[in-house]
């Protein structure tokens, strides 16, 4: 039942052998077939090391639906995701996999800007299990409280749950201090090549994610209006227009982030603003 809820949107992919038919149809969902095609998608690392047509041919041979599914994954992603160069990364997040994430439609950014002028804004974390990010990157953060999307109890009512403390959001992402890599922890991801970890030179920063054991948290900008309900270190935002995701951090194979970060500390807040610069529409 859970995959029906979190794997949304479901792919809509034309059958390469019959353009009149959908091989993947949101009205006739076949999750096992999607999983099979995902497993045949070449890793990003391999894609960068061979000509595109060669990669496509390789995928077509393995599974004729793998390449069409990959095209859908790319085209259905509405977020603008930019890998941050090392000099623009937030060092205190302790991961090389840092991204500027702009996922708000223009109308939402416009509403956000207007509210920011009135009330000002600050930053807080949002943690969620890896399998939820397929939907978040396409639909944005939504109020999951009291819906089938809710995985954790809505202790403080309906809204988007955030925290200024990294430790709380890391908890929601499924990360703990002594992370063990286990088979059951593997999400339905097409990222292969965990065996390449051994072949990596020591000290070399990996350019690509190589693990299926991933944890993610976002750093969001939030409007500090009277609507922002603060329950200690857990904040609840009932209005989705008052939250915009700004950064996305990925941790792999038991990497653990710094659990003592508080976005309300002057130094941390200043560093976030430095890295954002004027790259967001909200200024």
PDB file of N, CA and C in Angstrom, residues 79-90 98-104 109 112-113 116 123 221 244-248 271-283:
ATOM      1  N   UNK A  79      12.158  20.203 -10.494  1.00  0.00           N
ATOM      2  CA  UNK A  79      13.090  20.982  -9.685  1.00  0.00           C
ATOM      3  C   UNK A  79      14.334  21.351 -10.484  1.00  0.00           C
ATOM      4  N   UNK A  80      14.898  22.491 -10.139  1.00  0.00           N
ATOM      5  CA  UNK A  80      16.168  22.898 -10.730  1.00  0.00           C
ATOM      6  C   UNK A  80      17.225  22.549  -9.690  1.00  0.00           C
ATOM      7  N   UNK A  81      18.024  21.534  -9.976  1.00  0.00           N
ATOM      8  CA  UNK A  81      18.994  21.036  -9.000  1.00  0.00           C
ATOM      9  C   UNK A  81      20.401  21.322  -9.506  1.00  0.00           C
ATOM     10  N   UNK A  82      21.155  22.093  -8.726  1.00  0.00           N
ATOM     11  CA  UNK A  82      22.512  22.465  -9.137  1.00  0.00           C
ATOM     12  C   UNK A  82      23.510  21.963  -8.101  1.00  0.00           C
ATOM     13  N   UNK A  83      24.487  21.172  -8.558  1.00  0.00           N
ATOM     14  CA  UNK A  83      25.536  20.696  -7.643  1.00  0.00           C
ATOM     15  C   UNK A  83      26.373  21.902  -7.218  1.00  0.00           C
ATOM     16  N   UNK A  84      26.544  22.070  -5.910  1.00  0.00           N
ATOM     17  CA  UNK A  84      27.316  23.213  -5.416  1.00  0.00           C
ATOM     18  C   UNK A  84      28.811  22.924  -5.510  1.00  0.00           C
ATOM     19  N   UNK A  85      29.585  23.845  -6.099  1.00  0.00           N
ATOM     20  CA  UNK A  85      31.038  23.658  -6.114  1.00  0.00           C
ATOM     21  C   UNK A  85      31.565  23.719  -4.687  1.00  0.00           C
ATOM     22  N   UNK A  86      32.722  23.128  -4.461  1.00  0.00           N
ATOM     23  CA  UNK A  86      33.265  23.017  -3.103  1.00  0.00           C
ATOM     24  C   UNK A  86      33.306  24.364  -2.378  1.00  0.00           C
ATOM     25  N   UNK A  87      33.680  25.437  -3.079  1.00  0.00           N
ATOM     26  CA  UNK A  87      33.799  26.735  -2.404  1.00  0.00           C
ATOM     27  C   UNK A  87      32.457  27.353  -2.037  1.00  0.00           C
ATOM     28  N   UNK A  88      31.359  26.759  -2.523  1.00  0.00           N
ATOM     29  CA  UNK A  88      30.033  27.276  -2.158  1.00  0.00           C
ATOM     30  C   UNK A  88      29.256  26.286  -1.297  1.00  0.00           C
ATOM     31  N   UNK A  89      29.936  25.274  -0.819  1.00  0.00           N
ATOM     32  CA  UNK A  89      29.245  24.283   0.008  1.00  0.00           C
ATOM     33  C   UNK A  89      29.202  24.734   1.470  1.00  0.00           C
ATOM     34  N   UNK A  90      28.205  24.209   2.186  1.00  0.00           N
ATOM     35  CA  UNK A  90      28.102  24.464   3.617  1.00  0.00           C
ATOM     36  C   UNK A  90      28.955  23.411   4.321  1.00  0.00           C
ATOM     37  N   UNK A  98      26.134  18.173  -2.115  1.00  0.00           N
ATOM     38  CA  UNK A  98      25.294  19.304  -1.738  1.00  0.00           C
ATOM     39  C   UNK A  98      24.742  19.964  -3.002  1.00  0.00           C
ATOM     40  N   UNK A  99      23.460  20.301  -2.949  1.00  0.00           N
ATOM     41  CA  UNK A  99      22.789  20.837  -4.129  1.00  0.00           C
ATOM     42  C   UNK A  99      21.955  22.053  -3.775  1.00  0.00           C
ATOM     43  N   UNK A 100      21.971  23.025  -4.687  1.00  0.00           N
ATOM     44  CA  UNK A 100      21.027  24.123  -4.590  1.00  0.00           C
ATOM     45  C   UNK A 100      19.752  23.588  -5.217  1.00  0.00           C
ATOM     46  N   UNK A 101      18.652  23.689  -4.517  1.00  0.00           N
ATOM     47  CA  UNK A 101      17.415  23.068  -4.989  1.00  0.00           C
ATOM     48  C   UNK A 101      16.333  24.128  -5.115  1.00  0.00           C
ATOM     49  N   UNK A 102      16.001  24.456  -6.351  1.00  0.00           N
ATOM     50  CA  UNK A 102      14.937  25.438  -6.583  1.00  0.00           C
ATOM     51  C   UNK A 102      13.750  24.706  -7.188  1.00  0.00           C
ATOM     52  N   UNK A 103      12.742  24.471  -6.372  1.00  0.00           N
ATOM     53  CA  UNK A 103      11.639  23.638  -6.854  1.00  0.00           C
ATOM     54  C   UNK A 103      10.293  24.343  -6.847  1.00  0.00           C
ATOM     55  N   UNK A 104      10.310  25.638  -6.509  1.00  0.00           N
ATOM     56  CA  UNK A 104       9.023  26.324  -6.410  1.00  0.00           C
ATOM     57  C   UNK A 104       8.603  26.932  -7.739  1.00  0.00           C
ATOM     58  N   UNK A 109       6.872  31.321  -5.684  1.00  0.00           N
ATOM     59  CA  UNK A 109       7.997  32.194  -5.348  1.00  0.00           C
ATOM     60  C   UNK A 109       7.507  33.631  -5.155  1.00  0.00           C
ATOM     61  N   UNK A 112       5.770  33.871  -1.912  1.00  0.00           N
ATOM     62  CA  UNK A 112       6.787  33.762  -0.860  1.00  0.00           C
ATOM     63  C   UNK A 112       7.492  35.111  -0.678  1.00  0.00           C
ATOM     64  N   UNK A 113       7.842  35.734  -1.800  1.00  0.00           N
ATOM     65  CA  UNK A 113       8.543  37.026  -1.772  1.00  0.00           C
ATOM     66  C   UNK A 113       7.705  38.098  -1.069  1.00  0.00           C
ATOM     67  N   UNK A 116       7.623  37.394   2.574  1.00  0.00           N
ATOM     68  CA  UNK A 116       8.942  37.653   3.160  1.00  0.00           C
ATOM     69  C   UNK A 116       9.124  39.148   3.444  1.00  0.00           C
ATOM     70  N   UNK A 123      15.754  29.981   8.299  1.00  0.00           N
ATOM     71  CA  UNK A 123      16.006  28.677   7.680  1.00  0.00           C
ATOM     72  C   UNK A 123      15.779  27.540   8.674  1.00  0.00           C
ATOM     73  N   UNK A 221      13.833  27.625   3.376  1.00  0.00           N
ATOM     74  CA  UNK A 221      13.620  28.993   3.847  1.00  0.00           C
ATOM     75  C   UNK A 221      12.153  29.065   4.262  1.00  0.00           C
ATOM     76  N   UNK A 244       9.968  27.310   1.202  1.00  0.00           N
ATOM     77  CA  UNK A 244      10.626  27.026  -0.076  1.00  0.00           C
ATOM     78  C   UNK A 244      11.909  26.248   0.195  1.00  0.00           C
ATOM     79  N   UNK A 245      12.072  25.116  -0.461  1.00  0.00           N
ATOM     80  CA  UNK A 245      13.309  24.344  -0.303  1.00  0.00           C
ATOM     81  C   UNK A 245      14.437  25.102  -0.992  1.00  0.00           C
ATOM     82  N   UNK A 246      15.591  25.141  -0.342  1.00  0.00           N
ATOM     83  CA  UNK A 246      16.738  25.871  -0.896  1.00  0.00           C
ATOM     84  C   UNK A 246      17.945  24.965  -1.144  1.00  0.00           C
ATOM     85  N   UNK A 247      18.187  24.032  -0.230  1.00  0.00           N
ATOM     86  CA  UNK A 247      19.331  23.129  -0.373  1.00  0.00           C
ATOM     87  C   UNK A 247      18.891  21.691  -0.161  1.00  0.00           C
ATOM     88  N   UNK A 248      19.675  20.804  -0.743  1.00  0.00           N
ATOM     89  CA  UNK A 248      19.410  19.365  -0.649  1.00  0.00           C
ATOM     90  C   UNK A 248      20.743  18.700  -0.334  1.00  0.00           C
ATOM     91  N   UNK A 271      26.446  31.940   7.230  1.00  0.00           N
ATOM     92  CA  UNK A 271      27.063  31.050   6.231  1.00  0.00           C
ATOM     93  C   UNK A 271      26.037  30.604   5.185  1.00  0.00           C
ATOM     94  N   UNK A 272      24.814  30.318   5.621  1.00  0.00           N
ATOM     95  CA  UNK A 272      23.742  29.927   4.689  1.00  0.00           C
ATOM     96  C   UNK A 272      23.487  31.071   3.706  1.00  0.00           C
ATOM     97  N   UNK A 273      23.383  32.283   4.226  1.00  0.00           N
ATOM     98  CA  UNK A 273      23.137  33.445   3.363  1.00  0.00           C
ATOM     99  C   UNK A 273      24.289  33.673   2.394  1.00  0.00           C
ATOM    100  N   UNK A 274      25.515  33.408   2.844  1.00  0.00           N
ATOM    101  CA  UNK A 274      26.686  33.582   1.972  1.00  0.00           C
ATOM    102  C   UNK A 274      26.611  32.623   0.785  1.00  0.00           C
ATOM    103  N   UNK A 275      26.256  31.385   1.084  1.00  0.00           N
ATOM    104  CA  UNK A 275      26.216  30.361   0.027  1.00  0.00           C
ATOM    105  C   UNK A 275      25.057  30.593  -0.941  1.00  0.00           C
ATOM    106  N   UNK A 276      23.907  30.997  -0.397  1.00  0.00           N
ATOM    107  CA  UNK A 276      22.762  31.265  -1.270  1.00  0.00           C
ATOM    108  C   UNK A 276      23.084  32.438  -2.197  1.00  0.00           C
ATOM    109  N   UNK A 277      23.776  33.468  -1.651  1.00  0.00           N
ATOM    110  CA  UNK A 277      24.101  34.639  -2.460  1.00  0.00           C
ATOM    111  C   UNK A 277      22.827  35.184  -3.066  1.00  0.00           C
ATOM    112  N   UNK A 278      22.860  35.484  -4.355  1.00  0.00           N
ATOM    113  CA  UNK A 278      21.617  35.951  -4.999  1.00  0.00           C
ATOM    114  C   UNK A 278      21.119  34.918  -6.005  1.00  0.00           C
ATOM    115  N   UNK A 279      21.380  33.636  -5.679  1.00  0.00           N
ATOM    116  CA  UNK A 279      20.965  32.584  -6.612  1.00  0.00           C
ATOM    117  C   UNK A 279      19.501  32.224  -6.491  1.00  0.00           C
ATOM    118  N   UNK A 280      18.828  32.723  -5.443  1.00  0.00           N
ATOM    119  CA  UNK A 280      17.402  32.405  -5.344  1.00  0.00           C
ATOM    120  C   UNK A 280      16.595  33.620  -5.768  1.00  0.00           C
ATOM    121  N   UNK A 281      15.418  33.343  -6.216  1.00  0.00           N
ATOM    122  CA  UNK A 281      14.553  34.437  -6.709  1.00  0.00           C
ATOM    123  C   UNK A 281      14.080  35.339  -5.580  1.00  0.00           C
ATOM    124  N   UNK A 282      14.242  34.851  -4.326  1.00  0.00           N
ATOM    125  CA  UNK A 282      13.731  35.641  -3.201  1.00  0.00           C
ATOM    126  C   UNK A 282      14.752  36.664  -2.716  1.00  0.00           C
ATOM    127  N   UNK A 283      15.970  36.558  -3.209  1.00  0.00           N
ATOM    128  CA  UNK A 283      16.977  37.586  -2.886  1.00  0.00           C
ATOM    129  C   UNK A 283      17.565  37.463  -1.513  1.00  0.00           C
TER     130      UNK A 283
END
